[in-house]
Amino acid sequence: MASGRHFLQIPGPTNVPDRILRAIDAPTIDHRGPAFRDLAGAVLEGSKAIFQTSGPVVIFPASGTGAWEAALVNTLSAGDRVVMFETGHFATLWRDLAERLGLAPEFIEDDWRGPVDAGAIEARLAEDRAHEIKAVCVVHNETSTGVASDIAAVRRAIDAAGHPALLMVDTISSLGSIDYRHEEWGVDVTVGGSQKGLMLPPGLSFNAVSEKALRASETSGLPCAYWDWRGMLGANAQNMFPYTPATNLLFGLREAIEMLQEEGLANVFARHDRHAAATRAAVQAWGLEVLCREPTAYSSSLTAVLLPDGHDADAFRAATLERFDMSLGNGLGRLAGKVFRIGHLGDFNDLMLMGTLAGVEMGLGLAGVPRQSGGVARAMDVLTAD
Ligand SMILES: *Cc1c(COP(=O)(O)O)cnc(C)c1O
């Protein structure tokens, strides 16, 4: 049994701050009573600020995958064509889910090292004169690669093609960490999850919904029961839920929203940018390669690092866990064994980052991965430069 705190530096689930643990640690209340209505009112209203929208945010007791499914089944019909962009593993999983639901996803393929190519989406939509494509689905921050995409540019691409497709965006690992504006960027459905930037345990997921998406839900044909927005929104209007909500996680959500508001979203985003920059400085000093090949698309919530050929990232991660009690993210899908991922999101500060980077620098050495020393020192320079 290790002494001291475990370092949970995977890009979600993230460290849950004591304030949120204390908020969750309460007797479960009657979800049809007056105390619950105050809680529901606070989280339904407060979530809007986090998504930067004035429209409704639906909260499901589910992992993020549930909110992916909800976005699709509320708005689309069997056989509908959907354009998706292959940013990495999570985009691929969402594509697979769309296929299993009976949709016809068209995947714009890419090499898992760059952001969404808005130009490719515009070209694809421009060819679709009959408007058979019903939605464009993209991942804002691709957690398997550490690449963040420009969602406003995707909106502009859809508009430039004069196409009516809905825009759906997965923000599970960016919400509350990287600037994201549901309303200003004209997104129709935003998918969120509790266990990353929102600093909560897993178990809640979200759909922020535009008026256009609500209209689409009136004529959509896919079977939709548990995920039905209309039942949810009808009950939410009375600060109620149509089935038993995850009450104690909602206590935590109320606290998380308060914490993000106290710090100020702009400061939260700047903190993540700064920690990401310090992490990349360390990676560069070690002589290793960041997986993201476009500096304008670096993720501020995690960094995926390529190991030199012939070195197994999972052996390095196992050594780091064993020796320093630190969990780092693994390579997912085709990146298995080739990369490790450093999560620097959520409830996090300078010294937690330094502990993390020291663990990586020592772990690389112990695992026999060729690297230069001095990464930790470079990161300290970045953190003390401002
Ligand atoms: C974590 C994550 C998911 C998956 O969410 P689950 O809660 O595991 O269902 C989906 N998309 C992205 C971008 C993620 O980071």
mmCIF file of C-alpha atoms in Angstrom, residues 6-385:
data_model
loop_
_atom_site.group_PDB
_atom_site.id
_atom_site.type_symbol
_atom_site.label_atom_id
_atom_site.label_comp_id
_atom_site.label_asym_id
_atom_site.label_seq_id
_atom_site.Cartn_x
_atom_site.Cartn_y
_atom_site.Cartn_z
ATOM 1 C CA HIS A 6 -2.005 8.635 -5.752
ATOM 2 C CA PHE A 7 -1.252 10.803 -8.800
ATOM 3 C CA LEU A 8 -4.171 10.344 -11.196
ATOM 4 C CA GLN A 9 -2.748 12.039 -14.274
ATOM 5 C CA ILE A 10 -4.829 10.338 -16.930
ATOM 6 C CA PRO A 11 -6.946 12.693 -19.065
ATOM 7 C CA GLY A 12 -10.093 11.691 -17.255
ATOM 8 C CA PRO A 13 -11.413 10.698 -14.860
ATOM 9 C CA THR A 14 -9.546 13.501 -13.131
ATOM 10 C CA ASN A 15 -8.768 14.310 -9.508
ATOM 11 C CA VAL A 16 -11.927 15.186 -7.578
ATOM 12 C CA PRO A 17 -11.256 18.147 -5.257
ATOM 13 C CA ASP A 18 -12.085 17.861 -1.555
ATOM 14 C CA ARG A 19 -14.779 20.532 -1.854
ATOM 15 C CA ILE A 20 -16.655 18.349 -4.327
ATOM 16 C CA LEU A 21 -16.117 15.171 -2.309
ATOM 17 C CA ARG A 22 -17.548 16.955 0.737
ATOM 18 C CA ALA A 23 -20.528 18.170 -1.296
ATOM 19 C CA ILE A 24 -21.313 14.653 -2.533
ATOM 20 C CA ASP A 25 -20.924 13.189 0.963
ATOM 21 C CA ALA A 26 -24.476 13.912 2.146
ATOM 22 C CA PRO A 27 -27.635 11.902 2.709
ATOM 23 C CA THR A 28 -29.555 11.326 -0.505
ATOM 24 C CA ILE A 29 -32.680 13.477 -0.522
ATOM 25 C CA ASP A 30 -36.203 12.980 -1.849
ATOM 26 C CA HIS A 31 -35.921 13.802 -5.534
ATOM 27 C CA ARG A 32 -39.549 14.939 -5.585
ATOM 28 C CA GLY A 33 -39.261 17.238 -2.564
ATOM 29 C CA PRO A 34 -38.591 20.995 -2.275
ATOM 30 C CA ALA A 35 -34.894 20.671 -1.356
ATOM 31 C CA PHE A 36 -34.296 18.789 -4.581
ATOM 32 C CA ARG A 37 -35.987 21.497 -6.618
ATOM 33 C CA ASP A 38 -33.497 24.079 -5.355
ATOM 34 C CA LEU A 39 -30.641 21.777 -6.305
ATOM 35 C CA ALA A 40 -32.102 21.041 -9.749
ATOM 36 C CA GLY A 41 -32.719 24.717 -10.408
ATOM 37 C CA ALA A 42 -29.131 25.555 -9.497
ATOM 38 C CA VAL A 43 -27.505 22.889 -11.693
ATOM 39 C CA LEU A 44 -29.807 23.328 -14.698
ATOM 40 C CA GLU A 45 -29.210 27.093 -14.697
ATOM 41 C CA GLY A 46 -25.539 26.912 -13.707
ATOM 42 C CA SER A 47 -24.668 24.404 -16.432
ATOM 43 C CA LYS A 48 -25.666 26.950 -19.071
ATOM 44 C CA ALA A 49 -22.796 29.226 -18.047
ATOM 45 C CA ILE A 50 -20.294 26.374 -18.400
ATOM 46 C CA PHE A 51 -21.498 25.538 -21.923
ATOM 47 C CA GLN A 52 -21.736 29.290 -22.680
ATOM 48 C CA THR A 53 -25.345 29.053 -23.805
ATOM 49 C CA SER A 54 -28.691 30.567 -22.849
ATOM 50 C CA GLY A 55 -30.532 27.477 -24.093
ATOM 51 C CA PRO A 56 -31.358 24.263 -22.258
ATOM 52 C CA VAL A 57 -28.771 21.782 -20.974
ATOM 53 C CA VAL A 58 -30.075 18.242 -20.445
ATOM 54 C CA ILE A 59 -28.356 16.195 -17.706
ATOM 55 C CA PHE A 60 -28.373 12.389 -17.914
ATOM 56 C CA PRO A 61 -27.275 9.846 -15.306
ATOM 57 C CA ALA A 62 -24.842 8.223 -17.750
ATOM 58 C CA SER A 63 -21.262 8.132 -18.948
ATOM 59 C CA GLY A 64 -20.313 10.343 -21.882
ATOM 60 C CA THR A 65 -21.223 7.577 -24.309
ATOM 61 C CA GLY A 66 -24.856 8.000 -23.260
ATOM 62 C CA ALA A 67 -24.788 11.662 -24.241
ATOM 63 C CA TRP A 68 -23.288 10.713 -27.647
ATOM 64 C CA GLU A 69 -26.231 8.391 -28.190
ATOM 65 C CA ALA A 70 -28.745 10.944 -26.900
ATOM 66 C CA ALA A 71 -27.495 13.577 -29.358
ATOM 67 C CA LEU A 72 -28.089 11.229 -32.286
ATOM 68 C CA VAL A 73 -31.335 9.473 -31.313
ATOM 69 C CA ASN A 74 -33.126 12.713 -30.459
ATOM 70 C CA THR A 75 -32.438 14.370 -33.791
ATOM 71 C CA LEU A 76 -31.950 11.789 -36.557
ATOM 72 C CA SER A 77 -33.769 9.001 -38.395
ATOM 73 C CA ALA A 78 -32.720 5.554 -39.608
ATOM 74 C CA GLY A 79 -30.384 5.737 -42.594
ATOM 75 C CA ASP A 80 -29.610 9.449 -42.193
ATOM 76 C CA ARG A 81 -26.222 10.437 -43.507
ATOM 77 C CA VAL A 82 -23.853 12.004 -40.986
ATOM 78 C CA VAL A 83 -20.404 13.445 -41.710
ATOM 79 C CA MET A 84 -17.821 12.728 -39.019
ATOM 80 C CA PHE A 85 -14.112 13.564 -38.924
ATOM 81 C CA GLU A 86 -11.474 11.038 -37.900
ATOM 82 C CA THR A 87 -9.508 12.962 -35.303
ATOM 83 C CA GLY A 88 -8.710 9.786 -33.344
ATOM 84 C CA HIS A 89 -10.076 7.031 -31.134
ATOM 85 C CA PHE A 90 -13.041 8.918 -29.662
ATOM 86 C CA ALA A 91 -14.206 10.164 -33.067
ATOM 87 C CA THR A 92 -13.988 6.528 -34.223
ATOM 88 C CA LEU A 93 -16.047 5.274 -31.276
ATOM 89 C CA TRP A 94 -18.742 7.898 -31.953
ATOM 90 C CA ARG A 95 -18.756 6.849 -35.626
ATOM 91 C CA ASP A 96 -19.157 3.176 -34.612
ATOM 92 C CA LEU A 97 -22.010 4.095 -32.274
ATOM 93 C CA ALA A 98 -23.769 5.999 -35.088
ATOM 94 C CA GLU A 99 -23.426 2.932 -37.312
ATOM 95 C CA ARG A 100 -24.915 0.644 -34.658
ATOM 96 C CA LEU A 101 -27.872 3.008 -34.331
ATOM 97 C CA GLY A 102 -28.639 2.515 -38.015
ATOM 98 C CA LEU A 103 -27.277 5.836 -39.261
ATOM 99 C CA ALA A 104 -25.003 6.132 -42.296
ATOM 100 C CA PRO A 105 -21.857 7.904 -41.073
ATOM 101 C CA GLU A 106 -19.334 9.118 -43.647
ATOM 102 C CA PHE A 107 -15.923 9.297 -42.045
ATOM 103 C CA ILE A 108 -13.458 11.861 -43.362
ATOM 104 C CA GLU A 109 -10.241 9.981 -42.683
ATOM 105 C CA ASP A 110 -7.096 11.432 -41.188
ATOM 106 C CA ASP A 111 -3.892 10.291 -39.475
ATOM 107 C CA TRP A 112 -4.751 10.977 -35.788
ATOM 108 C CA ARG A 113 -2.182 13.762 -35.498
ATOM 109 C CA GLY A 114 -4.134 16.822 -36.517
ATOM 110 C CA PRO A 115 -7.384 18.754 -36.000
ATOM 111 C CA VAL A 116 -10.651 18.666 -37.920
ATOM 112 C CA ASP A 117 -10.128 19.980 -41.459
ATOM 113 C CA ALA A 118 -13.015 22.432 -41.848
ATOM 114 C CA GLY A 119 -12.218 22.817 -45.550
ATOM 115 C CA ALA A 120 -12.780 19.093 -46.127
ATOM 116 C CA ILE A 121 -16.145 19.331 -44.381
ATOM 117 C CA GLU A 122 -17.126 22.334 -46.495
ATOM 118 C CA ALA A 123 -16.173 20.470 -49.683
ATOM 119 C CA ARG A 124 -18.163 17.398 -48.654
ATOM 120 C CA LEU A 125 -21.251 19.464 -47.826
ATOM 121 C CA ALA A 126 -20.992 21.520 -51.013
ATOM 122 C CA GLU A 127 -21.260 18.302 -53.066
ATOM 123 C CA ASP A 128 -24.436 17.339 -51.224
ATOM 124 C CA ARG A 129 -26.873 19.495 -53.173
ATOM 125 C CA ALA A 130 -29.844 17.336 -52.191
ATOM 126 C CA HIS A 131 -29.064 17.959 -48.506
ATOM 127 C CA GLU A 132 -29.042 14.262 -47.671
ATOM 128 C CA ILE A 133 -26.439 14.847 -44.951
ATOM 129 C CA LYS A 134 -28.324 15.603 -41.757
ATOM 130 C CA ALA A 135 -25.520 16.259 -39.304
ATOM 131 C CA VAL A 136 -21.815 17.015 -38.920
ATOM 132 C CA CYS A 137 -20.294 15.476 -35.776
ATOM 133 C CA VAL A 138 -16.840 16.402 -34.502
ATOM 134 C CA VAL A 139 -14.796 16.022 -31.338
ATOM 135 C CA HIS A 140 -13.589 19.377 -29.952
ATOM 136 C CA ASN A 141 -10.696 17.974 -27.929
ATOM 137 C CA GLU A 142 -9.623 14.511 -29.125
ATOM 138 C CA THR A 143 -8.523 12.862 -25.901
ATOM 139 C CA SER A 144 -6.654 10.030 -27.631
ATOM 140 C CA THR A 145 -4.274 12.421 -29.418
ATOM 141 C CA GLY A 146 -4.177 15.704 -27.507
ATOM 142 C CA VAL A 147 -5.462 17.700 -30.467
ATOM 143 C CA ALA A 148 -8.064 20.465 -30.180
ATOM 144 C CA SER A 149 -10.091 21.592 -33.194
ATOM 145 C CA ASP A 150 -11.461 24.990 -34.197
ATOM 146 C CA ILE A 151 -15.222 24.607 -33.829
ATOM 147 C CA ALA A 152 -16.022 28.145 -35.001
ATOM 148 C CA ALA A 153 -14.244 27.238 -38.264
ATOM 149 C CA VAL A 154 -16.464 24.159 -38.665
ATOM 150 C CA ARG A 155 -19.518 26.384 -38.193
ATOM 151 C CA ARG A 156 -18.204 28.771 -40.861
ATOM 152 C CA ALA A 157 -17.583 25.816 -43.206
ATOM 153 C CA ILE A 158 -21.182 24.610 -42.872
ATOM 154 C CA ASP A 159 -22.475 28.138 -43.466
ATOM 155 C CA ALA A 160 -20.138 28.692 -46.434
ATOM 156 C CA ALA A 161 -21.555 25.545 -48.041
ATOM 157 C CA GLY A 162 -25.064 26.896 -47.405
ATOM 158 C CA HIS A 163 -25.918 23.545 -45.842
ATOM 159 C CA PRO A 164 -28.662 22.920 -43.227
ATOM 160 C CA ALA A 165 -26.928 20.002 -41.435
ATOM 161 C CA LEU A 166 -26.947 20.056 -37.646
ATOM 162 C CA LEU A 167 -23.582 20.607 -35.947
ATOM 163 C CA MET A 168 -22.859 18.271 -33.016
ATOM 164 C CA VAL A 169 -19.702 18.558 -30.917
ATOM 165 C CA ASP A 170 -18.175 16.274 -28.270
ATOM 166 C CA THR A 171 -16.618 18.453 -25.534
ATOM 167 C CA ILE A 172 -16.182 15.706 -22.946
ATOM 168 C CA SER A 173 -12.492 16.497 -22.337
ATOM 169 C CA SER A 174 -12.608 20.243 -23.061
ATOM 170 C CA LEU A 175 -15.625 21.516 -21.141
ATOM 171 C CA GLY A 176 -14.409 23.510 -18.154
ATOM 172 C CA SER A 177 -10.788 23.321 -19.391
ATOM 173 C CA ILE A 178 -10.624 24.828 -22.886
ATOM 174 C CA ASP A 179 -12.731 27.747 -24.134
ATOM 175 C CA TYR A 180 -15.925 26.423 -25.680
ATOM 176 C CA ARG A 181 -18.957 28.481 -26.739
ATOM 177 C CA HIS A 182 -22.057 26.493 -27.603
ATOM 178 C CA GLU A 183 -24.204 29.459 -28.564
ATOM 179 C CA GLU A 184 -21.707 31.841 -30.142
ATOM 180 C CA TRP A 185 -20.298 29.055 -32.328
ATOM 181 C CA GLY A 186 -23.734 27.999 -33.510
ATOM 182 C CA VAL A 187 -23.507 24.429 -32.245
ATOM 183 C CA ASP A 188 -26.772 22.447 -32.253
ATOM 184 C CA VAL A 189 -25.912 19.696 -29.798
ATOM 185 C CA THR A 190 -22.947 19.779 -27.423
ATOM 186 C CA VAL A 191 -22.024 16.537 -25.662
ATOM 187 C CA GLY A 192 -20.356 16.767 -22.230
ATOM 188 C CA GLY A 193 -19.325 14.453 -19.397
ATOM 189 C CA SER A 194 -18.740 14.922 -15.668
ATOM 190 C CA GLN A 195 -15.397 13.217 -15.067
ATOM 191 C CA LYS A 196 -12.888 15.447 -16.860
ATOM 192 C CA GLY A 197 -12.777 19.260 -16.709
ATOM 193 C CA LEU A 198 -15.826 19.331 -14.446
ATOM 194 C CA MET A 199 -13.777 17.553 -11.741
ATOM 195 C CA LEU A 200 -16.598 15.165 -10.797
ATOM 196 C CA PRO A 201 -16.630 11.384 -10.610
ATOM 197 C CA PRO A 202 -17.937 9.587 -13.713
ATOM 198 C CA GLY A 203 -21.708 9.231 -14.001
ATOM 199 C CA LEU A 204 -23.228 12.422 -15.409
ATOM 200 C CA SER A 205 -23.390 13.472 -19.027
ATOM 201 C CA PHE A 206 -24.882 16.417 -20.840
ATOM 202 C CA ASN A 207 -26.510 17.650 -24.034
ATOM 203 C CA ALA A 208 -26.655 21.408 -24.609
ATOM 204 C CA VAL A 209 -29.364 21.844 -27.208
ATOM 205 C CA SER A 210 -30.118 24.580 -29.784
ATOM 206 C CA GLU A 211 -33.582 25.568 -30.994
ATOM 207 C CA LYS A 212 -32.816 24.006 -34.349
ATOM 208 C CA ALA A 213 -31.934 20.709 -32.661
ATOM 209 C CA LEU A 214 -35.153 20.877 -30.649
ATOM 210 C CA ARG A 215 -37.110 21.328 -33.883
ATOM 211 C CA ALA A 216 -35.286 18.337 -35.383
ATOM 212 C CA SER A 217 -36.298 16.277 -32.344
ATOM 213 C CA GLU A 218 -39.951 16.754 -33.271
ATOM 214 C CA THR A 219 -39.564 14.824 -36.519
ATOM 215 C CA SER A 220 -36.696 12.446 -35.744
ATOM 216 C CA GLY A 221 -37.426 8.767 -36.245
ATOM 217 C CA LEU A 222 -34.858 6.783 -34.246
ATOM 218 C CA PRO A 223 -36.313 5.035 -31.180
ATOM 219 C CA CYS A 224 -35.685 7.260 -28.171
ATOM 220 C CA ALA A 225 -37.010 6.653 -24.667
ATOM 221 C CA TYR A 226 -34.499 6.939 -21.800
ATOM 222 C CA TRP A 227 -32.650 9.663 -23.731
ATOM 223 C CA ASP A 228 -35.738 11.624 -24.789
ATOM 224 C CA TRP A 229 -35.074 15.368 -24.453
ATOM 225 C CA ARG A 230 -38.738 16.273 -24.419
ATOM 226 C CA GLY A 231 -39.596 14.214 -21.341
ATOM 227 C CA MET A 232 -36.491 15.632 -19.701
ATOM 228 C CA LEU A 233 -37.181 19.265 -20.600
ATOM 229 C CA GLY A 234 -40.832 18.988 -19.572
ATOM 230 C CA ALA A 235 -39.826 17.810 -16.109
ATOM 231 C CA ASN A 236 -36.874 20.223 -15.917
ATOM 232 C CA ALA A 237 -39.295 23.139 -16.390
ATOM 233 C CA GLN A 238 -40.593 22.216 -12.896
ATOM 234 C CA ASN A 239 -37.017 21.623 -11.619
ATOM 235 C CA MET A 240 -37.745 17.895 -11.709
ATOM 236 C CA PHE A 241 -36.452 14.886 -13.628
ATOM 237 C CA PRO A 242 -38.563 12.249 -15.412
ATOM 238 C CA TYR A 243 -36.726 9.425 -13.600
ATOM 239 C CA THR A 244 -34.505 9.209 -10.536
ATOM 240 C CA PRO A 245 -31.532 11.511 -11.113
ATOM 241 C CA ALA A 246 -28.018 10.893 -9.762
ATOM 242 C CA THR A 247 -28.826 13.121 -6.794
ATOM 243 C CA ASN A 248 -25.466 13.042 -5.040
ATOM 244 C CA LEU A 249 -23.556 13.703 -8.245
ATOM 245 C CA LEU A 250 -25.792 16.738 -8.700
ATOM 246 C CA PHE A 251 -24.647 17.985 -5.268
ATOM 247 C CA GLY A 252 -21.141 17.675 -6.676
ATOM 248 C CA LEU A 253 -22.084 19.407 -9.918
ATOM 249 C CA ARG A 254 -23.496 22.384 -8.024
ATOM 250 C CA GLU A 255 -20.178 22.693 -6.178
ATOM 251 C CA ALA A 256 -18.135 22.249 -9.390
ATOM 252 C CA ILE A 257 -20.042 25.033 -11.139
ATOM 253 C CA GLU A 258 -19.454 27.287 -8.122
ATOM 254 C CA MET A 259 -15.730 26.526 -8.140
ATOM 255 C CA LEU A 260 -15.403 27.258 -11.871
ATOM 256 C CA GLN A 261 -17.338 30.514 -11.453
ATOM 257 C CA GLU A 262 -15.256 31.596 -8.448
ATOM 258 C CA GLU A 263 -12.029 31.119 -10.397
ATOM 259 C CA GLY A 264 -13.618 32.610 -13.523
ATOM 260 C CA LEU A 265 -13.818 30.639 -16.763
ATOM 261 C CA ALA A 266 -11.214 32.838 -18.478
ATOM 262 C CA ASN A 267 -8.756 32.138 -15.646
ATOM 263 C CA VAL A 268 -9.557 28.422 -15.750
ATOM 264 C CA PHE A 269 -8.755 28.325 -19.476
ATOM 265 C CA ALA A 270 -5.535 30.366 -19.001
ATOM 266 C CA ARG A 271 -4.417 28.000 -16.226
ATOM 267 C CA HIS A 272 -4.850 25.009 -18.543
ATOM 268 C CA ASP A 273 -2.996 26.786 -21.382
ATOM 269 C CA ARG A 274 -0.070 27.519 -19.079
ATOM 270 C CA HIS A 275 0.210 23.983 -17.722
ATOM 271 C CA ALA A 276 0.035 22.578 -21.244
ATOM 272 C CA ALA A 277 2.812 24.919 -22.405
ATOM 273 C CA ALA A 278 5.032 23.876 -19.483
ATOM 274 C CA THR A 279 4.357 20.201 -20.265
ATOM 275 C CA ARG A 280 5.317 20.622 -23.914
ATOM 276 C CA ALA A 281 8.508 22.432 -22.880
ATOM 277 C CA ALA A 282 9.425 19.404 -20.767
ATOM 278 C CA VAL A 283 8.671 16.980 -23.608
ATOM 279 C CA GLN A 284 10.831 18.996 -25.953
ATOM 280 C CA ALA A 285 13.697 19.102 -23.462
ATOM 281 C CA TRP A 286 13.508 15.315 -23.068
ATOM 282 C CA GLY A 287 13.956 15.094 -26.856
ATOM 283 C CA LEU A 288 10.605 13.344 -27.281
ATOM 284 C CA GLU A 289 7.858 14.186 -29.756
ATOM 285 C CA VAL A 290 4.405 15.578 -29.036
ATOM 286 C CA LEU A 291 1.876 13.583 -31.103
ATOM 287 C CA CYS A 292 -0.061 16.679 -32.266
ATOM 288 C CA ARG A 293 1.678 17.923 -35.394
ATOM 289 C CA GLU A 294 0.027 21.355 -35.532
ATOM 290 C CA PRO A 295 1.085 23.856 -32.880
ATOM 291 C CA THR A 296 -2.157 25.829 -33.328
ATOM 292 C CA ALA A 297 -4.100 22.697 -32.348
ATOM 293 C CA TYR A 298 -2.222 21.674 -29.195
ATOM 294 C CA SER A 299 -4.662 20.568 -26.509
ATOM 295 C CA SER A 300 -4.530 22.426 -23.215
ATOM 296 C CA SER A 301 -6.073 19.568 -21.228
ATOM 297 C CA LEU A 302 -3.689 16.751 -22.119
ATOM 298 C CA THR A 303 -0.457 16.032 -23.992
ATOM 299 C CA ALA A 304 0.127 12.789 -25.899
ATOM 300 C CA VAL A 305 3.825 11.915 -26.193
ATOM 301 C CA LEU A 306 5.340 9.517 -28.756
ATOM 302 C CA LEU A 307 7.983 7.111 -27.536
ATOM 303 C CA PRO A 308 10.978 6.334 -29.789
ATOM 304 C CA ASP A 309 10.526 3.234 -32.001
ATOM 305 C CA GLY A 310 11.170 0.012 -30.150
ATOM 306 C CA HIS A 311 10.086 1.355 -26.758
ATOM 307 C CA ASP A 312 6.800 0.259 -25.240
ATOM 308 C CA ALA A 313 4.769 3.080 -23.719
ATOM 309 C CA ASP A 314 2.792 0.632 -21.595
ATOM 310 C CA ALA A 315 5.961 -0.795 -20.013
ATOM 311 C CA PHE A 316 7.006 2.763 -19.135
ATOM 312 C CA ARG A 317 3.550 3.500 -17.683
ATOM 313 C CA ALA A 318 3.613 0.299 -15.642
ATOM 314 C CA ALA A 319 7.039 1.216 -14.218
ATOM 315 C CA THR A 320 5.792 4.694 -13.302
ATOM 316 C CA LEU A 321 2.722 3.291 -11.576
ATOM 317 C CA GLU A 322 4.720 0.702 -9.701
ATOM 318 C CA ARG A 323 7.492 3.014 -8.574
ATOM 319 C CA PHE A 324 5.751 6.364 -8.092
ATOM 320 C CA ASP A 325 2.059 5.452 -7.750
ATOM 321 C CA MET A 326 1.188 7.653 -10.729
ATOM 322 C CA SER A 327 -1.327 6.716 -13.444
ATOM 323 C CA LEU A 328 -0.662 8.094 -16.922
ATOM 324 C CA GLY A 329 -2.974 7.686 -19.920
ATOM 325 C CA ASN A 330 -2.351 4.822 -22.338
ATOM 326 C CA GLY A 331 -2.287 4.854 -26.130
ATOM 327 C CA LEU A 332 -5.767 4.065 -27.457
ATOM 328 C CA GLY A 333 -6.669 2.105 -30.572
ATOM 329 C CA ARG A 334 -3.922 2.276 -33.187
ATOM 330 C CA LEU A 335 -1.753 4.282 -30.762
ATOM 331 C CA ALA A 336 -1.604 1.448 -28.200
ATOM 332 C CA GLY A 337 1.941 1.049 -26.856
ATOM 333 C CA LYS A 338 3.210 3.963 -28.964
ATOM 334 C CA VAL A 339 2.172 6.962 -26.884
ATOM 335 C CA PHE A 340 1.470 7.885 -23.314
ATOM 336 C CA ARG A 341 -0.808 10.737 -22.323
ATOM 337 C CA ILE A 342 -0.305 13.247 -19.532
ATOM 338 C CA GLY A 343 -3.577 14.663 -18.216
ATOM 339 C CA HIS A 344 -3.173 18.250 -16.950
ATOM 340 C CA LEU A 345 -6.808 19.185 -16.546
ATOM 341 C CA GLY A 346 -9.373 19.719 -13.856
ATOM 342 C CA ASP A 347 -8.378 20.319 -10.233
ATOM 343 C CA PHE A 348 -4.699 20.947 -10.854
ATOM 344 C CA ASN A 349 -1.912 23.369 -9.936
ATOM 345 C CA ASP A 350 1.741 24.142 -10.566
ATOM 346 C CA LEU A 351 3.188 21.745 -7.995
ATOM 347 C CA MET A 352 0.887 18.905 -9.065
ATOM 348 C CA LEU A 353 2.239 19.453 -12.577
ATOM 349 C CA MET A 354 5.832 19.463 -11.323
ATOM 350 C CA GLY A 355 5.242 16.231 -9.415
ATOM 351 C CA THR A 356 3.726 14.721 -12.539
ATOM 352 C CA LEU A 357 6.579 15.782 -14.808
ATOM 353 C CA ALA A 358 9.205 14.647 -12.286
ATOM 354 C CA GLY A 359 7.492 11.249 -12.202
ATOM 355 C CA VAL A 360 7.580 11.071 -15.993
ATOM 356 C CA GLU A 361 11.234 12.132 -16.198
ATOM 357 C CA MET A 362 12.284 9.585 -13.567
ATOM 358 C CA GLY A 363 10.032 6.883 -15.025
ATOM 359 C CA LEU A 364 11.460 7.303 -18.517
ATOM 360 C CA GLY A 365 14.917 6.841 -17.068
ATOM 361 C CA LEU A 366 13.932 3.745 -15.081
ATOM 362 C CA ALA A 367 12.195 2.204 -18.095
ATOM 363 C CA GLY A 368 15.318 2.712 -20.205
ATOM 364 C CA VAL A 369 13.669 5.102 -22.661
ATOM 365 C CA PRO A 370 16.363 7.288 -24.214
ATOM 366 C CA ARG A 371 15.760 10.866 -23.132
ATOM 367 C CA GLN A 372 17.690 13.928 -22.172
ATOM 368 C CA SER A 373 17.351 15.239 -18.629
ATOM 369 C CA GLY A 374 16.226 18.770 -17.887
ATOM 370 C CA GLY A 375 12.543 18.547 -18.825
ATOM 371 C CA VAL A 376 11.427 19.346 -15.297
ATOM 372 C CA ALA A 377 13.815 22.305 -15.182
ATOM 373 C CA ARG A 378 12.457 23.667 -18.472
ATOM 374 C CA ALA A 379 8.887 23.363 -17.199
ATOM 375 C CA MET A 380 9.862 25.278 -14.037
ATOM 376 C CA ASP A 381 11.277 28.045 -16.243
ATOM 377 C CA VAL A 382 7.960 28.266 -18.086
ATOM 378 C CA LEU A 383 5.952 28.368 -14.857
ATOM 379 C CA THR A 384 8.101 31.092 -13.330
ATOM 380 C CA ALA A 385 8.432 33.208 -16.487
#
